[in-house]
CSV table of C-alpha atoms and ligand atoms in Angstrom, one decimal:
chain,number,residue,atom,x,y,z
A,197,MET,CA,-9.1,7.9,-18.1
A,198,ASN,CA,-6.0,7.0,-15.7
A,199,LYS,CA,-6.2,3.8,-13.6
A,200,ALA,CA,-5.9,3.8,-9.8
A,201,LEU,CA,-5.3,1.1,-7.3
A,202,VAL,CA,-6.1,2.1,-3.5
A,203,LEU,CA,-4.8,-0.3,-1.0
A,204,ASN,CA,-5.8,-1.2,2.2
A,205,CYS,CA,-2.8,-2.6,3.9
A,206,SER,CA,-4.9,-3.5,7.0
A,207,PRO,CA,-6.3,-7.1,7.0
A,208,VAL,CA,-9.5,-5.2,8.8
A,209,ARG,CA,-12.2,-5.0,5.6
A,210,ASP,CA,-14.7,-2.8,7.3
A,211,GLY,CA,-12.0,-0.9,9.7
A,212,ALA,CA,-10.8,2.9,9.6
A,213,THR,CA,-8.6,1.7,7.2
A,214,ALA,CA,-11.1,0.8,4.9
A,215,ARG,CA,-13.1,3.9,5.7
A,216,ILE,CA,-10.3,5.8,4.3
A,217,ALA,CA,-9.7,3.6,1.6
A,218,GLU,CA,-13.3,3.9,0.9
A,219,ALA,CA,-13.0,7.9,0.9
A,220,VAL,CA,-10.3,8.0,-1.0
A,221,SER,CA,-11.9,6.0,-3.7
A,222,GLU,CA,-14.6,8.2,-3.9
A,223,ALA,CA,-12.5,11.5,-4.0
A,224,LEU,CA,-10.5,9.8,-7.0
A,225,ALA,CA,-13.2,8.6,-8.9
A,226,ASP,CA,-14.5,11.5,-11.2
A,227,ARG,CA,-10.7,11.5,-12.2
A,228,PHE,CA,-9.8,7.8,-12.3
A,229,GLU,CA,-11.1,4.4,-13.0
A,230,VAL,CA,-10.5,3.3,-9.1
A,231,ARG,CA,-10.0,-0.2,-8.2
A,232,ARG,CA,-10.1,-0.6,-4.0
A,233,ALA,CA,-8.1,-3.8,-2.9
A,234,CYS,CA,-7.6,-5.0,0.9
A,235,VAL,CA,-4.4,-7.3,1.5
A,236,ASP,CA,-6.7,-10.0,3.1
A,237,ASP,CA,-8.2,-10.4,0.2
A,238,TYR,CA,-5.1,-12.3,-1.5
A,239,ARG,CA,-3.5,-15.6,0.2
A,240,PHE,CA,0.1,-15.7,-0.1
A,241,ALA,CA,2.5,-17.5,1.5
A,242,PHE,CA,5.7,-15.8,3.8
A,243,CYS,CA,9.0,-15.0,1.2
A,244,ARG,CA,11.5,-17.8,2.1
A,245,GLY,CA,14.8,-15.7,1.5
A,246,CYS,CA,16.1,-18.5,-0.7
A,247,ARG,CA,17.1,-15.4,-3.2
A,248,SER,CA,16.2,-17.6,-6.4
A,249,CYS,CA,14.6,-14.3,-7.4
A,250,HIS,CA,17.7,-12.7,-7.7
A,251,ASP,CA,19.0,-15.0,-10.6
A,252,THR,CA,15.8,-15.5,-11.9
A,253,ALA,CA,13.7,-12.4,-11.5
A,254,LYS,CA,10.8,-14.9,-10.4
A,255,CYS,CA,9.5,-16.3,-6.9
A,256,VAL,CA,9.7,-20.1,-6.6
A,257,MET,CA,6.2,-20.2,-5.2
A,258,ASP,CA,2.6,-19.2,-7.4
A,259,ASP,CA,-0.1,-18.0,-5.4
A,260,ASP,CA,-1.8,-14.5,-5.2
A,261,VAL,CA,1.0,-12.2,-5.5
A,262,SER,CA,1.1,-12.6,-8.9
A,263,ARG,CA,-2.7,-11.6,-8.7
A,264,LEU,CA,-2.2,-8.2,-6.3
A,265,MET,CA,0.8,-7.2,-8.5
A,266,ALA,CA,-1.2,-7.1,-11.7
A,267,GLU,CA,-3.6,-4.7,-9.5
A,268,PHE,CA,-0.3,-2.5,-9.6
A,269,GLU,CA,0.8,-3.3,-13.0
A,270,ARG,CA,-2.9,-1.9,-14.3
A,271,ALA,CA,-2.4,1.3,-12.3
A,272,ASP,CA,-1.0,4.8,-12.5
A,273,ALA,CA,-1.6,6.1,-9.2
A,274,ILE,CA,-1.1,3.6,-6.1
A,275,VAL,CA,-2.3,4.5,-2.6
A,276,CYS,CA,-1.4,2.2,-0.2
A,277,VAL,CA,-3.0,3.3,3.1
A,278,SER,CA,-1.7,1.5,6.2
A,279,PRO,CA,-2.7,1.6,10.0
A,280,SER,CA,-0.1,1.1,12.9
A,281,TYR,CA,0.5,-2.2,14.4
A,282,TRP,CA,3.0,-2.1,16.8
A,283,ALA,CA,4.3,1.3,15.2
A,284,ASP,CA,5.2,-0.5,11.6
A,285,VAL,CA,3.2,-2.0,9.0
A,286,PRO,CA,0.4,-4.8,9.8
A,287,GLY,CA,1.9,-8.2,9.1
A,288,GLN,CA,0.1,-9.0,6.0
A,289,PHE,CA,1.6,-6.2,4.1
A,290,LYS,CA,5.1,-6.6,5.3
A,291,ALA,CA,4.8,-10.1,4.2
A,292,PHE,CA,3.2,-9.0,0.7
A,293,ILE,CA,6.5,-6.5,0.3
A,294,ASP,CA,8.6,-9.2,1.3
A,295,ARG,CA,7.6,-11.1,-1.6
A,296,CYS,CA,7.8,-8.5,-4.1
A,297,THR,CA,11.3,-9.0,-4.1
A,298,PRO,CA,11.7,-10.4,-7.8
A,299,TRP,CA,10.4,-6.6,-8.6
A,300,CYS,CA,13.1,-5.2,-6.6
A,301,ASN,CA,16.1,-2.7,-8.4
A,302,THR,CA,18.5,-3.9,-6.3
A,303,HIS,CA,19.3,-7.2,-8.6
A,304,GLU,CA,19.4,-7.9,-12.0
A,305,PRO,CA,17.4,-9.8,-13.8
A,306,HIS,CA,14.2,-8.4,-11.9
A,307,ALA,CA,10.9,-8.4,-12.9
A,308,ALA,CA,10.4,-4.6,-13.2
A,309,LEU,CA,6.7,-2.8,-13.2
A,310,SER,CA,6.1,-0.7,-16.1
A,311,GLY,CA,7.4,3.0,-15.9
A,312,GLY,CA,5.5,6.0,-15.0
A,313,LYS,CA,3.6,4.8,-11.9
A,314,ARG,CA,2.8,7.5,-8.9
A,315,GLY,CA,3.0,6.6,-5.6
A,316,TYR,CA,1.0,8.0,-2.7
A,317,ALA,CA,1.0,7.1,1.3
A,318,ILE,CA,-1.4,7.3,3.5
A,319,ALA,CA,-0.7,6.2,7.5
A,320,LEU,CA,-2.7,6.2,10.3
A,321,ARG,CA,-2.8,5.4,14.0
A,322,THR,CA,-4.3,5.4,17.0
A,323,GLY,CA,-1.9,7.4,19.3
A,324,PRO,CA,-0.9,10.7,19.3
A,325,GLY,CA,2.7,11.4,17.7
A,326,MET,CA,3.3,11.8,14.1
A,327,ARG,CA,6.7,10.1,14.6
A,328,GLU,CA,5.2,6.8,14.3
A,329,CYS,CA,3.1,7.6,11.6
A,330,ALA,CA,6.3,9.1,9.4
A,331,ARG,CA,8.0,5.6,9.9
A,332,ILE,CA,5.4,3.7,8.0
A,333,LEU,CA,5.0,6.1,5.3
A,334,GLU,CA,8.7,5.5,4.9
A,335,THR,CA,8.5,1.6,4.7
A,336,ILE,CA,6.1,2.2,1.9
A,337,GLU,CA,7.8,4.6,0.3
A,338,HIS,CA,10.8,2.3,0.6
A,339,PHE,CA,9.2,0.1,-1.1
A,340,TYR,CA,7.8,2.5,-3.9
A,341,GLY,CA,11.7,3.3,-4.7
A,342,HIS,CA,12.4,-0.2,-5.3
A,343,LEU,CA,9.8,-0.9,-7.7
A,344,GLU,CA,10.3,2.5,-9.1
A,345,ILE,CA,7.0,4.1,-8.2
A,346,GLU,CA,7.6,7.8,-7.7
A,347,ARG,CA,6.9,8.8,-4.3
A,348,ARG,CA,4.4,12.0,-5.2
A,349,GLY,CA,2.8,12.5,-1.6
A,350,ARG,CA,2.2,11.4,2.0
A,351,LEU,CA,-0.3,12.1,5.2
A,352,GLY,CA,-0.3,11.2,8.3
A,353,LEU,CA,-3.3,10.9,10.6
A,354,CYS,CA,-2.9,10.2,14.2
A,355,GLN,CA,-5.5,9.3,16.7
A,356,VAL,CA,-7.6,7.2,14.4
A,357,GLU,CA,-8.8,3.9,16.0
A,358,CYS,CA,-12.2,3.3,14.5
A,359,ARG,CA,-14.3,4.3,11.5
A,360,ALA,CA,-16.2,7.2,13.4
A,361,ASP,CA,-12.4,8.7,13.9
A,362,ALA,CA,-11.7,8.4,10.0
A,363,GLU,CA,-15.1,10.1,9.2
A,364,ALA,CA,-14.1,12.7,11.4
A,365,ARG,CA,-11.0,13.4,8.9
A,366,LEU,CA,-12.8,12.9,5.9
A,367,THR,CA,-12.2,16.9,5.1
A,368,GLU,CA,-8.4,16.5,5.3
A,369,ILE,CA,-8.0,13.3,3.4
A,370,THR,CA,-10.7,14.7,0.9
A,371,ALA,CA,-8.0,17.8,0.5
A,372,PHE,CA,-5.0,15.2,-0.1
A,373,CYS,CA,-6.8,13.1,-3.0
A,374,LYS,CA,-6.6,16.6,-4.8
A,375,THR,CA,-2.9,16.3,-4.7
A,376,ILE,CA,-3.5,12.9,-6.3
A,377,CYS,CA,-2.5,12.5,-10.0
B,678,FMN,C1,-2.3,-5.4,16.4
B,678,FMN,C2,-2.7,-4.0,16.5
B,678,FMN,C3,-1.4,-3.2,17.1
B,678,FMN,C4,-1.5,-1.7,16.9
B,678,FMN,N1,-0.8,-1.2,17.6
B,678,FMN,C5,-0.7,0.6,17.5
B,678,FMN,C6,0.4,1.1,17.8
B,678,FMN,O1,1.5,0.4,17.9
B,678,FMN,N2,0.4,2.4,17.7
B,678,FMN,C7,-0.8,3.4,17.3
B,678,FMN,O2,-0.6,4.1,17.6
B,678,FMN,N3,-2.0,2.0,16.9
B,678,FMN,C8,-1.8,0.9,17.0
B,678,FMN,N4,-2.7,0.1,16.7
B,678,FMN,C9,-4.3,0.4,16.5
B,678,FMN,C10,-4.5,1.1,15.0
B,678,FMN,O3,-3.4,1.7,14.3
B,678,FMN,C11,-5.8,1.8,14.8
B,678,FMN,O4,-6.8,1.0,15.7
B,678,FMN,C12,-5.9,1.9,13.5
B,678,FMN,O5,-7.2,2.6,13.0
B,678,FMN,C13,-6.9,0.4,13.1
B,678,FMN,O6,-7.4,0.5,11.7
B,678,FMN,P1,-7.9,-0.8,11.2
B,678,FMN,O7,-8.8,-1.4,12.3
B,678,FMN,O8,-8.3,0.0,9.9
B,678,FMN,O9,-7.1,-1.8,11.1
B,678,FMN,C14,-2.6,-1.0,16.9
B,678,FMN,C15,-3.9,-2.2,16.5
B,678,FMN,C16,-3.8,-3.1,16.4
B,678,FMN,C17,-5.0,-4.2,16.1
């Protein structure tokens, strides 16, 4: 059976993002071996921008980034679910993306993930405009692109503040999950 990783990119373990990640996991469970993770399950430092990884394909720090990347490596399909925090991804998730520079295909050598991974992105926000969701979806897809995870689909959800708002959108979320393969 194919494996999926559903990543809650919010530091809130029981909020709206977590509820959506839970719904996605449930919707995929009959077709995938699903693992769900929250960025807050992992402890890692900020990227120092030293660029050592450009020469070595390794980070000078050793922390939970490798543990979370092992989840990416295990997965065939990856679904990142991110809320808008100040019209962008939460700092914790951005800090993780920065630390993925050893895996980034803009320099040689780099530590590549296995090929054939498919990436899906879901963004949510409290405000009404889809443009802000698009910005978050682009951040996630930019990240996928440099990790050579194929960008397969995206979903933006406006006017979602809390779990109850996420509950009200389950039909939309479940329909999106049908496109995940
Ligand atoms: C620090 C912070 C900043 C936020 N900034 C925005 C924002 O710029 N635009 C917006 O529409 N919603 C914003 N929100 C609302 C969240 O996107 C929304 O409540 C989302 O459902 C939160 O999910 P979570 O509780 O799972 O993290 C912000 C929430 C927080 C905590």
